[in-house]
CSV table of C-alpha atoms in Angstrom, one decimal:
chain,number,residue,atom,x,y,z
A,12,MET,CA,105.2,114.4,69.5
A,13,ARG,CA,101.5,113.0,69.5
A,14,GLN,CA,98.9,114.9,68.4
A,15,ALA,CA,95.6,114.3,70.4
A,16,SER,CA,92.1,117.0,70.8
A,17,ILE,CA,89.1,117.1,73.2
A,18,THR,CA,86.0,119.3,72.0
A,19,PHE,CA,83.5,119.1,74.8
A,20,ASP,CA,80.6,122.0,74.9
A,21,ARG,CA,78.1,123.1,78.3
A,22,ALA,CA,75.0,121.5,76.0
A,23,PHE,CA,76.1,118.1,76.3
A,24,ALA,CA,76.2,116.1,79.3
A,25,ILE,CA,76.7,112.6,80.9
A,26,GLY,CA,75.5,113.1,84.1
A,27,ASP,CA,76.0,115.2,87.2
A,28,THR,CA,79.0,113.6,89.9
A,29,ASP,CA,76.8,112.2,93.4
A,30,PRO,CA,78.8,112.8,96.2
A,31,ARG,CA,78.9,109.7,97.1
A,32,LEU,CA,81.1,108.8,94.3
A,33,PHE,CA,84.2,109.9,96.3
A,34,GLY,CA,83.8,107.4,98.8
A,35,ALA,CA,85.8,104.7,100.6
A,36,PHE,CA,86.4,101.5,102.7
A,37,VAL,CA,87.0,100.4,106.1
A,38,GLU,CA,87.1,96.5,107.2
A,39,HIS,CA,88.2,94.6,109.8
A,40,LEU,CA,91.0,93.8,107.9
A,41,GLY,CA,95.2,94.1,108.9
A,42,ARG,CA,95.7,97.3,110.4
A,43,CYS,CA,92.7,99.2,108.6
A,44,VAL,CA,91.3,100.0,111.6
A,45,TYR,CA,93.6,98.9,114.6
A,46,GLY,CA,97.1,100.6,114.4
A,47,GLY,CA,94.9,103.0,111.0
A,48,ILE,CA,92.4,105.1,112.2
A,49,TYR,CA,92.1,103.6,115.3
A,50,GLU,CA,94.9,103.5,117.8
A,51,PRO,CA,94.7,104.9,121.7
A,52,GLY,CA,97.8,105.6,123.2
A,53,HIS,CA,99.1,107.2,120.1
A,54,PRO,CA,100.9,110.6,120.5
A,55,THR,CA,98.3,112.1,118.2
A,56,ALA,CA,95.0,109.9,119.1
A,57,ASP,CA,92.6,111.9,120.6
A,58,LYS,CA,90.2,110.7,124.3
A,59,ARG,CA,87.8,108.1,121.7
A,60,GLY,CA,91.8,106.5,120.5
A,61,PHE,CA,91.1,108.0,117.2
A,62,ARG,CA,94.4,108.9,115.5
A,63,LYS,CA,93.9,112.6,114.5
A,64,ASP,CA,97.3,112.5,111.8
A,65,VAL,CA,95.0,109.5,110.2
A,66,LEU,CA,91.9,111.8,110.7
A,67,ASP,CA,93.9,115.5,108.3
A,68,LEU,CA,95.2,112.9,106.0
A,69,VAL,CA,91.7,112.0,105.3
A,70,THR,CA,90.4,115.3,105.3
A,71,GLU,CA,93.1,115.9,102.6
A,72,LEU,CA,92.1,113.1,100.5
A,73,GLY,CA,88.3,113.8,100.6
A,74,PRO,CA,86.2,110.8,101.0
A,75,THR,CA,82.6,111.5,101.0
A,76,ILE,CA,81.6,108.3,102.2
A,77,MET,CA,82.7,105.4,103.7
A,78,ARG,CA,82.0,101.5,104.0
A,79,TYR,CA,82.0,99.5,106.8
A,80,PRO,CA,82.9,96.8,108.3
A,81,GLY,CA,83.7,94.9,105.3
A,82,GLY,CA,84.4,93.1,103.4
A,83,ASN,CA,84.8,89.8,103.1
A,84,PHE,CA,84.8,90.4,107.4
A,85,VAL,CA,81.1,91.1,107.5
A,86,SER,CA,80.1,87.5,105.9
A,87,GLY,CA,80.8,86.1,109.3
A,88,TYR,CA,80.5,89.3,111.8
A,89,ASN,CA,78.5,89.2,114.3
A,90,TRP,CA,77.1,92.5,114.8
A,91,GLU,CA,76.7,92.3,118.5
A,92,ASP,CA,79.5,92.2,119.3
A,93,GLY,CA,80.3,95.1,118.8
A,94,VAL,CA,78.5,97.7,120.9
A,95,GLY,CA,77.9,97.9,124.8
A,96,PRO,CA,81.2,98.1,126.9
A,97,VAL,CA,83.8,97.5,125.5
A,98,LYS,CA,85.8,95.0,128.2
A,99,ASP,CA,82.4,93.3,128.3
A,100,ARG,CA,82.6,92.5,124.2
A,101,PRO,CA,84.0,89.0,122.4
A,102,ALA,CA,87.4,88.2,121.0
A,103,ARG,CA,86.5,86.2,117.8
A,104,LEU,CA,88.0,83.8,115.8
A,105,ASP,CA,88.3,86.0,112.1
A,106,LEU,CA,87.7,83.6,108.9
A,107,ALA,CA,88.3,86.1,106.4
A,108,TRP,CA,91.6,86.8,107.1
A,109,PHE,CA,92.5,84.2,110.0
A,110,THR,CA,92.9,87.0,112.5
A,111,THR,CA,91.6,87.4,116.5
A,112,GLU,CA,89.0,89.9,116.4
A,113,PRO,CA,89.1,91.8,119.8
A,114,ASN,CA,85.5,94.0,118.1
A,115,SER,CA,87.1,97.0,120.3
A,116,PHE,CA,85.8,98.9,117.4
A,117,GLY,CA,82.3,98.5,116.2
A,118,THR,CA,79.3,100.1,114.7
A,119,ASN,CA,78.9,103.3,117.2
A,120,GLU,CA,82.9,104.0,117.1
A,121,PHE,CA,82.7,103.8,114.1
A,122,ILE,CA,79.6,106.4,113.5
A,123,ASP,CA,81.4,108.7,115.8
A,124,TRP,CA,84.7,108.5,113.4
A,125,CYS,CA,82.8,109.4,110.5
A,126,ARG,CA,81.3,112.1,111.7
A,127,ALA,CA,84.4,113.4,113.2
A,128,ALA,CA,86.0,113.3,109.9
A,129,LYS,CA,82.4,114.5,107.8
A,130,ILE,CA,81.9,111.3,106.4
A,131,GLU,CA,78.7,109.7,105.9
A,132,PRO,CA,78.9,106.3,106.6
A,133,MET,CA,77.5,103.3,104.5
A,134,LEU,CA,76.7,100.2,106.5
A,135,ALA,CA,76.8,96.7,105.2
A,136,VAL,CA,75.0,93.7,106.1
A,137,ASN,CA,75.7,90.0,107.5
A,138,LEU,CA,73.9,87.8,104.8
A,139,GLY,CA,76.3,85.0,105.0
A,140,THR,CA,76.4,83.4,108.5
A,141,ARG,CA,72.8,86.2,109.0
A,142,ASP,CA,70.0,87.0,107.3
A,143,GLY,CA,67.6,89.2,107.1
A,144,ASP,CA,66.6,88.9,111.0
A,145,ALA,CA,70.2,90.2,111.7
A,146,ALA,CA,70.1,93.1,109.4
A,147,ARG,CA,66.6,94.1,110.4
A,148,ASN,CA,68.2,94.5,113.9
A,149,LEU,CA,70.9,96.4,112.9
A,150,VAL,CA,68.5,99.0,111.0
A,151,GLU,CA,66.2,99.3,114.5
A,152,TYR,CA,69.9,99.8,116.7
A,153,CYS,CA,70.7,102.2,114.3
A,154,ASN,CA,67.8,104.2,113.1
A,155,HIS,CA,64.8,104.2,115.1
A,156,PRO,CA,64.1,106.6,117.6
A,157,GLY,CA,63.9,105.0,120.9
A,158,GLY,CA,61.2,103.1,122.6
A,159,THR,CA,62.2,99.5,121.6
A,160,ALA,CA,64.9,96.9,123.3
A,161,TRP,CA,67.2,97.7,120.1
A,162,SER,CA,66.8,101.6,120.4
A,163,ASP,CA,67.1,101.5,123.6
A,164,LEU,CA,69.8,100.1,123.3
A,165,ARG,CA,71.8,102.2,121.3
A,166,ILE,CA,70.7,104.9,123.9
A,167,LYS,CA,71.6,102.7,127.2
A,168,HIS,CA,75.0,102.7,125.5
A,169,GLY,CA,75.4,105.9,125.0
A,170,TRP,CA,74.2,106.9,121.5
A,171,LYS,CA,70.9,108.8,122.6
A,172,LYS,CA,70.3,110.0,118.8
A,173,PRO,CA,69.9,107.5,115.7
A,174,HIS,CA,72.9,107.0,113.8
A,175,ASP,CA,70.5,108.3,110.5
A,176,VAL,CA,72.5,106.2,108.4
A,177,LYS,CA,70.5,106.0,104.9
A,178,PHE,CA,73.1,103.5,102.3
A,179,TRP,CA,73.4,100.1,103.4
A,180,CYS,CA,74.6,97.0,101.8
A,181,LEU,CA,73.0,93.7,101.3
A,182,GLY,CA,76.1,91.7,102.1
A,183,ASN,CA,79.3,91.2,100.3
A,184,GLU,CA,81.1,89.6,97.6
A,185,VAL,CA,78.4,86.4,98.1
A,186,ASP,CA,79.0,85.8,95.0
A,187,GLY,CA,82.9,84.3,95.3
A,188,PRO,CA,83.2,80.9,96.6
A,189,TRP,CA,86.0,82.4,99.1
A,190,GLN,CA,83.0,83.8,101.4
A,191,MET,CA,81.5,82.5,104.6
A,192,GLU,CA,78.5,80.8,103.4
A,193,HIS,CA,78.6,81.9,99.1
A,194,LYS,CA,75.2,81.8,98.0
A,195,THR,CA,74.3,80.9,94.6
A,196,ALA,CA,72.4,83.9,93.2
A,197,THR,CA,68.9,82.4,93.4
A,198,GLU,CA,70.0,81.8,96.8
A,199,TYR,CA,71.1,84.8,98.1
A,200,GLY,CA,68.1,86.7,95.8
A,201,ARG,CA,65.7,85.9,98.0
A,202,VAL,CA,67.7,86.2,101.2
A,203,ALA,CA,68.6,89.9,100.2
A,204,HIS,CA,65.0,90.2,99.3
A,205,GLU,CA,63.4,89.5,102.7
A,206,ALA,CA,66.2,91.3,104.5
A,207,ALA,CA,66.1,94.2,101.9
A,208,LYS,CA,61.6,93.9,102.5
A,209,MET,CA,62.3,93.9,106.7
A,210,MET,CA,65.1,96.8,106.9
A,211,ARG,CA,62.9,99.1,104.7
A,212,TRP,CA,59.5,98.4,106.9
A,213,ILE,CA,61.8,99.8,110.0
A,214,ASP,CA,63.2,102.5,108.0
A,215,PRO,CA,61.7,103.7,104.5
A,216,SER,CA,64.2,106.0,104.2
A,217,ILE,CA,66.9,103.8,103.4
A,218,GLU,CA,69.1,103.0,99.8
A,219,LEU,CA,69.6,99.6,99.8
A,220,ALA,CA,73.0,98.1,97.0
A,221,ALA,CA,72.2,94.4,96.3
A,222,CYS,CA,76.0,92.4,95.8
A,223,GLY,CA,76.5,91.9,92.2
A,224,SER,CA,79.5,90.4,90.6
A,225,SER,CA,83.4,90.0,93.0
A,226,GLY,CA,85.1,90.9,89.8
A,227,ARG,CA,83.9,90.8,85.7
A,228,ASN,CA,85.7,87.7,85.9
A,229,MET,CA,83.7,85.5,87.6
A,230,PRO,CA,82.4,82.5,85.7
A,231,THR,CA,78.5,83.5,86.8
A,232,TYR,CA,79.2,87.1,85.6
A,233,GLY,CA,75.6,88.3,84.0
A,234,ARG,CA,74.0,85.4,84.5
A,235,TRP,CA,74.5,86.9,88.4
A,236,GLU,CA,73.2,90.7,88.0
A,237,ASP,CA,70.0,89.1,85.9
A,238,GLU,CA,68.9,86.4,88.4
A,239,VAL,CA,69.6,88.5,91.6
A,240,LEU,CA,68.0,91.8,89.9
A,241,GLU,CA,64.9,89.4,89.6
A,242,HIS,CA,64.7,88.7,92.7
A,243,THR,CA,65.4,92.5,94.6
A,244,PHE,CA,64.9,94.9,91.7
A,245,ASP,CA,61.4,96.7,93.3
A,246,GLN,CA,63.8,96.3,96.7
A,247,VAL,CA,67.1,98.2,95.5
A,248,GLU,CA,68.5,101.5,94.2
A,249,PHE,CA,72.1,100.1,93.8
A,250,ILE,CA,73.6,97.3,92.3
A,251,SER,CA,77.4,96.3,93.5
A,252,LEU,CA,80.6,95.7,91.3
A,253,HIS,CA,84.2,95.3,92.4
A,254,THR,CA,87.0,95.8,90.6
A,255,TYR,CA,91.2,95.6,91.5
A,256,PHE,CA,93.8,96.0,88.7
A,257,ASN,CA,97.0,94.2,88.1
A,258,ASN,CA,100.3,93.9,86.1
A,259,TYR,CA,100.8,90.2,87.1
A,260,ALA,CA,102.7,90.8,83.2
A,261,SER,CA,105.0,93.0,83.7
A,262,ASP,CA,103.2,95.1,81.5
A,263,THR,CA,103.2,98.4,81.5
A,264,LYS,CA,101.2,99.3,78.7
A,265,ALA,CA,98.1,96.5,79.2
A,266,PHE,CA,98.6,97.8,82.5
A,267,LEU,CA,98.0,101.3,82.0
A,268,ALA,CA,95.0,100.1,79.4
A,269,SER,CA,93.5,98.6,81.9
A,270,PRO,CA,91.0,100.9,83.2
A,271,ASP,CA,88.9,101.2,80.1
A,272,LEU,CA,87.9,97.2,81.4
A,273,MET,CA,86.4,99.4,83.7
A,274,ASP,CA,84.3,101.2,81.3
A,275,ASN,CA,82.8,97.8,80.0
A,276,PHE,CA,82.6,96.3,83.3
A,277,ILE,CA,80.5,99.7,84.0
A,278,GLU,CA,78.4,100.1,80.9
A,279,GLU,CA,78.0,96.1,80.6
A,280,VAL,CA,75.5,95.7,84.5
A,281,VAL,CA,73.7,98.9,83.4
A,282,ALA,CA,72.8,96.8,80.5
A,283,ILE,CA,71.6,94.3,82.2
A,284,SER,CA,70.2,96.0,85.0
A,285,ASP,CA,67.8,97.9,82.2
A,286,ALA,CA,66.5,94.0,80.6
A,287,VAL,CA,65.7,93.6,83.7
A,288,ALA,CA,63.3,96.4,84.0
A,289,ALA,CA,62.6,96.2,80.5
A,290,ARG,CA,61.3,93.0,81.2
A,291,ARG,CA,58.9,94.4,84.3
A,292,ARG,CA,58.1,97.5,82.1
A,293,SER,CA,59.2,99.9,84.3
A,294,ASP,CA,61.1,102.9,84.1
A,295,LYS,CA,63.0,102.6,87.2
A,296,ARG,CA,67.0,102.7,87.3
A,297,ILE,CA,69.2,101.1,89.1
A,298,MET,CA,72.3,102.8,90.2
A,299,LEU,CA,75.7,101.2,90.6
A,300,SER,CA,77.9,101.1,93.3
A,301,PHE,CA,81.1,100.5,92.6
A,302,ASP,CA,82.3,99.9,96.2
A,303,GLU,CA,85.5,98.6,95.5
A,304,TRP,CA,88.4,99.0,93.2
A,305,ASN,CA,91.9,99.7,92.9
A,306,VAL,CA,95.5,98.7,91.9
A,307,TRP,CA,95.8,95.3,94.2
A,308,TYR,CA,98.4,92.3,93.2
A,309,ARG,CA,101.7,92.3,94.7
A,310,THR,CA,100.0,91.0,98.5
A,311,ARG,CA,97.2,88.9,96.9
A,312,ARG,CA,98.5,85.8,95.4
A,313,VAL,CA,101.2,85.1,98.5
A,314,ARG,CA,100.0,83.3,101.7
A,315,ALA,CA,102.6,85.2,103.6
A,316,ASP,CA,101.1,88.7,102.8
A,317,ARG,CA,97.8,87.4,103.5
A,318,VAL,CA,97.8,85.4,106.2
A,319,LYS,CA,100.0,85.3,109.0
A,320,GLU,CA,100.4,81.7,111.7
A,321,GLY,CA,98.6,81.6,115.0
A,322,TRP,CA,95.8,84.0,115.1
A,323,PRO,CA,96.7,86.7,115.7
A,324,VAL,CA,95.0,90.9,115.6
A,325,ALA,CA,95.3,93.3,114.0
A,326,PRO,CA,98.7,91.7,111.6
A,327,PRO,CA,100.5,93.8,108.6
A,328,ILE,CA,99.0,91.7,106.3
A,329,LEU,CA,97.9,93.4,102.2
A,330,GLU,CA,99.7,96.4,103.0
A,331,GLU,CA,100.9,97.1,99.0
A,332,VAL,CA,102.8,99.8,98.4
A,333,TYR,CA,102.4,101.5,95.5
A,334,SER,CA,104.3,102.9,92.8
A,335,MET,CA,104.5,105.7,90.1
A,336,GLU,CA,103.1,103.6,87.7
A,337,ASP,CA,100.3,102.0,89.7
A,338,ALA,CA,99.3,105.8,89.9
A,339,LEU,CA,98.8,106.2,86.4
A,340,VAL,CA,96.7,102.6,86.1
A,341,PHE,CA,94.7,104.5,89.7
A,342,GLY,CA,93.8,108.0,87.7
A,343,GLY,CA,93.1,105.9,84.7
A,344,ALA,CA,90.5,104.5,87.0
A,345,CYS,CA,89.3,107.6,88.2
A,346,ILE,CA,88.6,108.9,84.7
A,347,SER,CA,86.0,105.5,83.9
A,348,LEU,CA,84.0,106.2,87.2
A,349,LEU,CA,83.2,110.5,86.2
A,350,ASN,CA,82.6,109.1,82.6
A,351,HIS,CA,79.8,107.2,83.8
A,352,ALA,CA,78.3,109.5,86.9
A,353,ASP,CA,74.7,109.3,85.0
A,354,ARG,CA,74.8,105.3,86.9
A,355,VAL,CA,77.4,105.3,88.8
A,356,LYS,CA,76.0,107.1,92.0
A,357,ALA,CA,78.7,105.5,94.5
A,358,ALA,CA,81.6,104.3,94.5
A,359,CYS,CA,84.4,103.5,97.7
A,360,LEU,CA,87.8,103.1,97.0
A,361,ALA,CA,89.2,100.1,98.7
A,362,GLN,CA,90.8,100.8,101.3
A,363,LEU,CA,91.4,103.5,103.4
A,364,VAL,CA,94.5,103.1,105.7
A,365,ASN,CA,97.6,100.6,105.2
A,366,VAL,CA,95.6,98.0,103.6
A,367,ILE,CA,95.8,98.5,99.9
A,368,ALA,CA,95.2,102.1,100.7
A,369,PRO,CA,96.3,105.7,99.7
A,370,ILE,CA,97.2,106.2,103.5
A,371,MET,CA,100.2,104.4,105.3
A,372,THR,CA,100.8,104.5,109.0
A,373,GLU,CA,103.5,102.9,111.7
A,374,THR,CA,102.1,102.1,114.3
A,375,GLY,CA,103.2,104.2,117.3
A,376,GLY,CA,104.6,106.6,114.9
A,377,PRO,CA,103.5,108.7,111.6
A,378,ALA,CA,101.5,108.5,108.9
A,379,TRP,CA,102.2,109.2,105.0
A,380,ARG,CA,100.5,109.7,101.6
A,381,GLN,CA,101.4,106.6,99.1
A,382,THR,CA,101.5,107.7,95.6
A,383,ILE,CA,97.7,107.2,94.2
A,384,PHE,CA,96.4,109.2,97.3
A,385,TRP,CA,96.9,112.6,94.9
A,386,PRO,CA,94.7,111.4,91.8
A,387,PHE,CA,91.2,110.5,94.5
A,388,ALA,CA,92.5,113.6,96.3
A,389,GLN,CA,92.3,114.9,92.9
A,390,MET,CA,89.2,113.9,91.4
A,391,SER,CA,87.1,114.1,94.7
A,392,ARG,CA,88.4,118.2,95.2
A,393,LEU,CA,88.0,119.0,91.4
A,394,GLY,CA,85.0,116.8,89.7
A,395,ARG,CA,82.0,117.7,91.8
A,396,GLY,CA,80.1,119.0,89.2
A,397,THR,CA,78.5,117.9,86.1
A,398,VAL,CA,80.3,115.8,83.4
A,399,LEU,CA,80.4,116.3,79.6
A,400,LYS,CA,80.7,114.3,77.0
A,401,ALA,CA,84.5,115.0,75.5
A,402,ILE,CA,85.2,114.1,71.9
A,403,VAL,CA,88.3,112.8,72.6
A,404,LYS,CA,90.5,112.2,68.6
A,405,SER,CA,93.5,110.5,69.8
A,406,GLU,CA,96.3,107.5,68.4
A,407,SER,CA,95.6,104.4,70.0
A,408,TYR,CA,98.0,101.0,70.6
A,409,GLN,CA,97.0,97.7,71.0
A,410,ALA,CA,97.3,95.3,74.6
A,411,SER,CA,96.1,92.5,76.4
A,412,TYR,CA,95.5,92.4,79.2
A,413,PHE,CA,95.8,89.4,81.9
A,414,ASP,CA,93.1,88.6,84.4
A,415,PRO,CA,93.4,85.0,86.2
A,416,ARG,CA,90.5,83.5,87.1
A,417,GLY,CA,91.5,80.2,89.4
A,418,LYS,CA,92.9,77.8,87.3
A,419,GLN,CA,92.2,79.7,83.7
A,420,ASP,CA,94.1,82.5,82.5
A,421,LEU,CA,92.1,85.5,80.3
A,422,PHE,CA,93.6,87.9,78.5
A,423,TYR,CA,91.7,90.9,77.2
A,424,PRO,CA,92.8,92.5,74.1
A,425,ILE,CA,92.0,96.6,74.6
A,426,ASP,CA,92.5,98.9,71.7
A,427,ALA,CA,93.3,101.5,74.6
A,428,PRO,CA,93.4,105.8,72.9
A,429,TYR,CA,97.1,107.3,74.6
A,430,LEU,CA,95.1,109.5,76.1
A,431,LYS,CA,92.3,109.1,78.4
A,432,ALA,CA,89.8,112.2,79.6
A,433,SER,CA,87.3,113.7,81.2
A,434,VAL,CA,85.7,116.9,81.7
A,435,VAL,CA,84.0,118.2,84.9
A,436,SER,CA,82.4,121.3,84.9
A,437,ASP,CA,80.7,123.8,87.4
A,438,ASP,CA,79.8,127.3,88.0
A,439,LYS,CA,83.0,128.8,87.7
A,440,GLY,CA,84.5,126.7,84.7
A,441,VAL,CA,85.8,123.5,83.5
A,442,SER,CA,88.5,120.5,85.5
A,443,LEU,CA,90.1,118.1,83.2
A,444,PHE,CA,91.4,114.5,84.4
A,445,LEU,CA,94.0,113.3,81.2
A,446,LEU,CA,96.3,110.0,81.3
A,447,ASN,CA,98.9,110.4,78.8
A,448,ARG,CA,99.7,106.4,78.1
A,449,ASP,CA,102.5,107.0,75.9
A,450,LEU,CA,106.0,106.0,77.9
A,451,GLU,CA,107.6,107.5,75.3
A,452,GLN,CA,106.3,110.5,73.4
A,453,PRO,CA,104.4,113.7,74.6
A,454,VAL,CA,101.3,114.2,73.7
A,455,THR,CA,99.4,118.1,72.2
A,456,VAL,CA,96.1,118.4,73.2
A,457,THR,CA,94.0,121.1,71.6
A,458,LEU,CA,91.4,121.4,73.5
A,459,ASP,CA,87.8,123.2,72.3
A,460,ALA,CA,85.9,123.9,74.8
A,461,ARG,CA,81.9,125.5,73.3
A,462,GLY,CA,79.4,127.3,75.1
A,463,PHE,CA,82.1,128.5,78.0
A,464,GLY,CA,83.2,131.4,76.5
A,465,LYS,CA,87.1,132.8,77.3
A,466,LEU,CA,89.0,130.6,79.5
A,467,LYS,CA,92.2,130.4,81.1
A,468,VAL,CA,94.1,128.3,83.3
A,469,THR,CA,94.2,128.7,86.6
A,470,GLU,CA,95.3,125.6,87.9
A,471,ALA,CA,97.5,122.7,85.8
A,472,THR,CA,99.3,119.7,88.0
A,473,GLU,CA,101.0,116.8,86.6
A,474,LEU,CA,102.0,113.7,88.9
A,475,ARG,CA,105.1,111.6,86.5
A,476,HIS,CA,108.7,110.5,87.7
A,477,SER,CA,111.1,109.3,85.2
A,478,ASP,CA,110.7,105.9,87.2
A,479,LEU,CA,107.7,104.5,87.5
A,480,GLN,CA,108.8,102.4,89.9
A,481,ALA,CA,109.3,105.1,92.4
A,482,VAL,CA,107.7,105.2,95.5
A,483,ASN,CA,106.9,107.0,98.0
A,484,SER,CA,107.9,105.8,102.2
A,485,LYS,CA,107.8,107.1,105.5
A,486,ALA,CA,111.0,107.8,105.1
A,487,GLU,CA,110.9,110.7,102.1
A,488,PRO,CA,106.9,111.1,101.8
A,489,LEU,CA,106.8,113.6,99.3
A,490,LYS,CA,109.1,111.7,96.7
A,491,VAL,CA,106.5,111.7,94.2
A,492,LYS,CA,104.0,114.8,93.7
A,493,PRO,CA,102.0,116.9,91.5
A,494,ALA,CA,104.3,119.7,89.7
A,495,THR,CA,102.9,122.8,87.9
A,496,LEU,CA,102.2,121.7,84.5
A,497,LYS,CA,104.2,124.0,81.9
A,498,GLY,CA,103.9,124.7,78.4
A,499,PHE,CA,100.3,126.3,77.6
A,500,ALA,CA,99.6,127.8,74.3
A,501,THR,CA,96.2,130.3,74.6
A,502,LYS,CA,94.8,131.3,70.3
A,503,ALA,CA,91.1,132.1,70.1
A,504,ASP,CA,88.7,129.9,71.5
A,505,THR,CA,91.3,126.6,72.4
A,506,ILE,CA,93.7,126.2,74.0
A,507,SER,CA,96.7,123.5,73.7
A,508,LEU,CA,98.8,122.0,76.2
A,509,GLU,CA,101.5,119.7,76.3
A,510,LEU,CA,101.5,116.4,78.4
A,511,GLN,CA,104.7,114.6,79.2
A,512,PRO,CA,105.0,111.0,79.2
A,513,ALA,CA,103.5,108.6,81.5
A,514,SER,CA,101.6,111.4,83.2
A,515,TRP,CA,98.4,111.8,85.4
A,516,ASN,CA,97.1,115.4,84.5
A,517,VAL,CA,94.8,118.5,86.5
A,518,ILE,CA,93.7,121.4,85.1
A,519,ARG,CA,91.6,123.8,85.9
A,520,LEU,CA,89.7,126.3,83.2
A,521,GLU,CA,88.0,129.1,84.8
A,522,GLY,CA,86.3,132.5,82.8
């Protein structure tokens, strides 16, 4: 059995978790909207067409902010198509996912859905095929009280009160050649600067995120962030990051180690952002919005999983079925986000329903949880507070993570501790998020908690399965679930516990 220890002190903190750290993402992609959150005629649908069974699971999942309407979709989206009487809205060809968009769900419906779910809306503007003029008009439509053409149009459409959307994304993945109207860093930086300027003139209270790299494997990574922030530093509060974990190499040990690359990604973007600040002799600090992250690879490369012939409406695409193995990697990513709470102030799990999602539905039928549902729900529920600097002593293993980039395959060497951990304190106690990445051996963990007095375990859960490829399904929706963790021993001011091989564990300690 392996041995590990975690030492933490109430006086030594990384930072407070922002409520927006626990966000998610809804895009007009596949069945995320139509047949996902919105399905008029479904047995559980309310008068607005919102599926109540999905809303109930969303409440249990606990996202705090929701990004919309994309994603790749937003780079060709005319927001005006999605407002006004539904019968008058035009259908459009969506070049992001080669589908037909009926526009029966748009900005106002999304805001209403967020209110029903008690979630803050995050809106992205199209800086692909459009520019700052369309963006500032959307801000006026959403946030201005009235007395102008766009705000009065909102009122005419039935929404008298302003939507008061605070968080806005300046486009999406504009560094990617797959994007409609892909731009260089200089081209994007200029249009983002001007859009941000005008948007803030409409509403000075909004917060803005510039597009960072679509992934750490992009050939322009690093130079992109530097150039974009040269143009937008004074206009934005955030820069975005995106990453998706894969197991294309069928290497479980490397897959479990991959969240450590998320740590590197965050720290590198922080360094670049601070270098831009240093050149300006500025004490302003750009925060990070990790507004797309998840495990995704099975449905990513296969055309049949991405594109259906004939421009259908809301076809079932990118419906990744998640395994126990995926849930462990996902939990590791949760730990990485928590451990950078000082600079990662917003994050969005991509996506919410059906499309690479923790929640699955059957059109006209039930909704159920995927394996990745539980780590996120636990992080959202117990990760609110102050993240402490934890000294983790653990044996490590060597891994080589495969991350494809076009024709050039990348292999990242990783020295991965078997135990990955985060510690979050609040007024009542401490929450521990623990991942044992050893596939064969348990690990005994000794906790040295300083500055808390006597602590005792009040809640402990373990997520594991003897078969790492086990999945949840409609037929067996609770096949993989948290179970009570055993093996505690309390002596003096230390607590010892045993973590089973390949397991995600959440421990709650209170005085």
